[in-house]
Coordinates of C-alpha atoms in Angstrom, one line a residue:
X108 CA -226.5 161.3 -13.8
X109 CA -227.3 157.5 -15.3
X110 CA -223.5 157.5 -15.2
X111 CA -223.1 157.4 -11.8
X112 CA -226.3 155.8 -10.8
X113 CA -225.1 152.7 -12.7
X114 CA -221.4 152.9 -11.2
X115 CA -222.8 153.1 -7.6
X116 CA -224.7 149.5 -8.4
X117 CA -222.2 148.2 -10.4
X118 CA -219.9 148.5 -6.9
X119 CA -222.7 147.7 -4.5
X120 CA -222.9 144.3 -6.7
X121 CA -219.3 143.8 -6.5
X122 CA -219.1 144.3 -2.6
X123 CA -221.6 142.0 -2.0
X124 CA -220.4 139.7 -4.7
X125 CA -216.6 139.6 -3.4
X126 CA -218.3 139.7 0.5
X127 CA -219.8 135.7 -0.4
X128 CA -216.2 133.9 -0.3
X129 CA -215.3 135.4 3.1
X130 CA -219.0 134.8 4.8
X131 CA -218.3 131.1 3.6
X132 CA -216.5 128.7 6.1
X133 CA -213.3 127.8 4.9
X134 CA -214.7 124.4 4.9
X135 CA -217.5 125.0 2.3
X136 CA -214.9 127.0 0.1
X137 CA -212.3 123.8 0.0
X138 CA -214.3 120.7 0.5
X139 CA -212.0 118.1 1.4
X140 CA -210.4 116.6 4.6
X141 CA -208.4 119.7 5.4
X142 CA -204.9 119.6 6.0
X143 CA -204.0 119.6 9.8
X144 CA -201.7 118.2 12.6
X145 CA -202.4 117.2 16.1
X146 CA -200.5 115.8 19.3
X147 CA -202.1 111.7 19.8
X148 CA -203.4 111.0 23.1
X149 CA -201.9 108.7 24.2
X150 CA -198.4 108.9 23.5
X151 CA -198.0 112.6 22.3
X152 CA -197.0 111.7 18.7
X153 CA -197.4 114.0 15.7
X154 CA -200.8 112.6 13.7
X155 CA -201.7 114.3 10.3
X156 CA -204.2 114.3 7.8
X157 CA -201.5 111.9 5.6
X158 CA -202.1 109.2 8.5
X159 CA -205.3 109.0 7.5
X160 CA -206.5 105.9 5.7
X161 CA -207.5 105.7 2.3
X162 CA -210.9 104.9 0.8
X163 CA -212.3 105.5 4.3
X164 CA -215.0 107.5 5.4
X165 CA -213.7 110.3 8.3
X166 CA -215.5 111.8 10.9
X167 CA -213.5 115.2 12.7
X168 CA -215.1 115.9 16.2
X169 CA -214.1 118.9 17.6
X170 CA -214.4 118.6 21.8
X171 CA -214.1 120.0 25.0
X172 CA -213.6 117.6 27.2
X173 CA -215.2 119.0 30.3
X174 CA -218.4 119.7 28.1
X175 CA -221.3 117.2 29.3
X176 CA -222.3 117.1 25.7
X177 CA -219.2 115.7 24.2
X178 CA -219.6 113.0 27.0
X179 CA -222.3 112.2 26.4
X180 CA -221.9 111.9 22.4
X181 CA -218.6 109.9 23.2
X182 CA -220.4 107.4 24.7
X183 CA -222.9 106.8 22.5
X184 CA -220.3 107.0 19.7
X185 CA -217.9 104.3 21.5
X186 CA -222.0 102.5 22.3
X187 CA -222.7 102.0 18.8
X188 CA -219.3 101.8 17.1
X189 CA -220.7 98.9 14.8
X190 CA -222.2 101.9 13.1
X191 CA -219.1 103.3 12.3
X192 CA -216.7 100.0 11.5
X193 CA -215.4 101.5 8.2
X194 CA -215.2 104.7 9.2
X195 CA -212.0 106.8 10.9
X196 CA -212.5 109.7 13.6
X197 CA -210.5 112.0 14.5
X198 CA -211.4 113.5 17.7
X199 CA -209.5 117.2 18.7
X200 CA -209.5 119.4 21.0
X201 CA -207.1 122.5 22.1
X202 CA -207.5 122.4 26.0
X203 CA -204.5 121.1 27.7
X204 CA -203.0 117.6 27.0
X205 CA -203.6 116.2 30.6
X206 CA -207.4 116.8 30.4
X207 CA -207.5 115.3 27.1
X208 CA -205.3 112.2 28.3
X209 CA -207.7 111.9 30.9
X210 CA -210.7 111.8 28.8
X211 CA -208.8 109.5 26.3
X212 CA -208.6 106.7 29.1
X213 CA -212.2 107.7 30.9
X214 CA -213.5 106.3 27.6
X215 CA -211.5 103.9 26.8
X216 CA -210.5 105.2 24.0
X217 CA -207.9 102.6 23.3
X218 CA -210.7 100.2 23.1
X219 CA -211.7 101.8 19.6
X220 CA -208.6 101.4 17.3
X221 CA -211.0 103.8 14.4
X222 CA -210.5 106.8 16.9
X223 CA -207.5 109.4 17.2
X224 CA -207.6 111.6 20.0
X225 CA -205.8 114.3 20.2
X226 CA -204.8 118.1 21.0
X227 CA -205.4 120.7 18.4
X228 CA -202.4 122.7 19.4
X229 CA -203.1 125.6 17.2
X230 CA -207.0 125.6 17.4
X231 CA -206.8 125.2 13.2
X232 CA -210.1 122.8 13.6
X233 CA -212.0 125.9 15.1
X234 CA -211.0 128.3 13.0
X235 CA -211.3 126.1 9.3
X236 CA -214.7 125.0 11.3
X237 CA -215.9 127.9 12.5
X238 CA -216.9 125.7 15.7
X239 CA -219.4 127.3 17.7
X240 CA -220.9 124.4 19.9
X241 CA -219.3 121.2 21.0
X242 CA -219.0 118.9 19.8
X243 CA -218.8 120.0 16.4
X244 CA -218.7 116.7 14.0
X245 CA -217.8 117.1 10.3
X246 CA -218.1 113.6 7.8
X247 CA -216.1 113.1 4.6
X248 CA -216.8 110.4 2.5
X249 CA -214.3 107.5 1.4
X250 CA -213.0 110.1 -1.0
X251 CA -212.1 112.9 1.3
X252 CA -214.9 115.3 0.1
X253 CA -217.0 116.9 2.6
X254 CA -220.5 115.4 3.5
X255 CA -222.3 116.9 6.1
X256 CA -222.0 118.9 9.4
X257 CA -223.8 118.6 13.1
X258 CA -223.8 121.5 15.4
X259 CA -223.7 119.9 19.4
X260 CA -225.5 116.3 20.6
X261 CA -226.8 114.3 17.6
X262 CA -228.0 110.9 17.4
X263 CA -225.5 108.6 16.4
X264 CA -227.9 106.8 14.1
X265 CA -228.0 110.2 12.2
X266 CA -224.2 110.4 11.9
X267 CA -224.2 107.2 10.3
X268 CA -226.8 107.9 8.1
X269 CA -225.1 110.2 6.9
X270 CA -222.3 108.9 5.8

């Protein structure tokens, strides 16, 4: 009877051992810039991770572009972009091209040469994310290696704080 008792935990303690690595965000689990590809507003050119720069601090926001709350962060981002002189961001989103076009010049996004905008073709940010409000902002350091995560508006004072 011990026999079985001990089995029964020993594979309860394995489910919920194994079960940990696939609650865990695939950002968590591989804690680098992650490896992704998207379309460049404004000229629909391929940009990758390899295009970032070296040595510098990156910042992914994940966006809607109709969402009042990326908007507003953009502008406050693009507002106080002294804060964020050394850093790059990469700003994606997977609704269609035009709308993100359209946004792009809205904020003058071509004003800022630190930002890339661009679409998300395959949604890959949400998924390796898990995004679940917008924006969703995610800061690596100047070595690639995940720093910190905001969840929807934050003050951009806290963003660079953070890195």
């Amino acid at each position: 009877m011990s026999k079985y008792l001990i089995l029964i935990f020993c594979i309860c303690l394995s489910k919920t051992g194994f079960s940990q690595d696939a609650d865990t965000p695939i950002y968590k689990r591989f804690p680098v810039v992650p490896t992704f590809t998207i379309i460049k507003a404004p000229d629909s050119t391929k940009f990758t991770n390899v295009n970032l720069k070296k040595k510098k601090p990156t910042i992914i926001i994940v966006f809607s572009p109709d969402c009042e709350h990326c908007q507003h962060e953009t502008k406050e981002l693009t507002a106080n972009m002294n804060l964020f002189k050394k850093a790059q961001i990469v700003m994606a989103s997977t609704l269609d091209y035009g709308l993100i076009k359209k946004f792009y010049d809205e904020y003058k996004i071509a004003d800022y040469p630190n930002i890339i905008m661009g679409k998300d073709p395959t949604y890959y940010f949400g998924t390796f994310f898990r995004v679940r409000y917008f924006p969703a902002i995610y800061l690596y350091d100047k070595k690639g290696n995940f720093v910190k995560e905001f969840d929807g508006n934050v003050p951009v004072q806290q963003i660079a704080d953070a890195l």
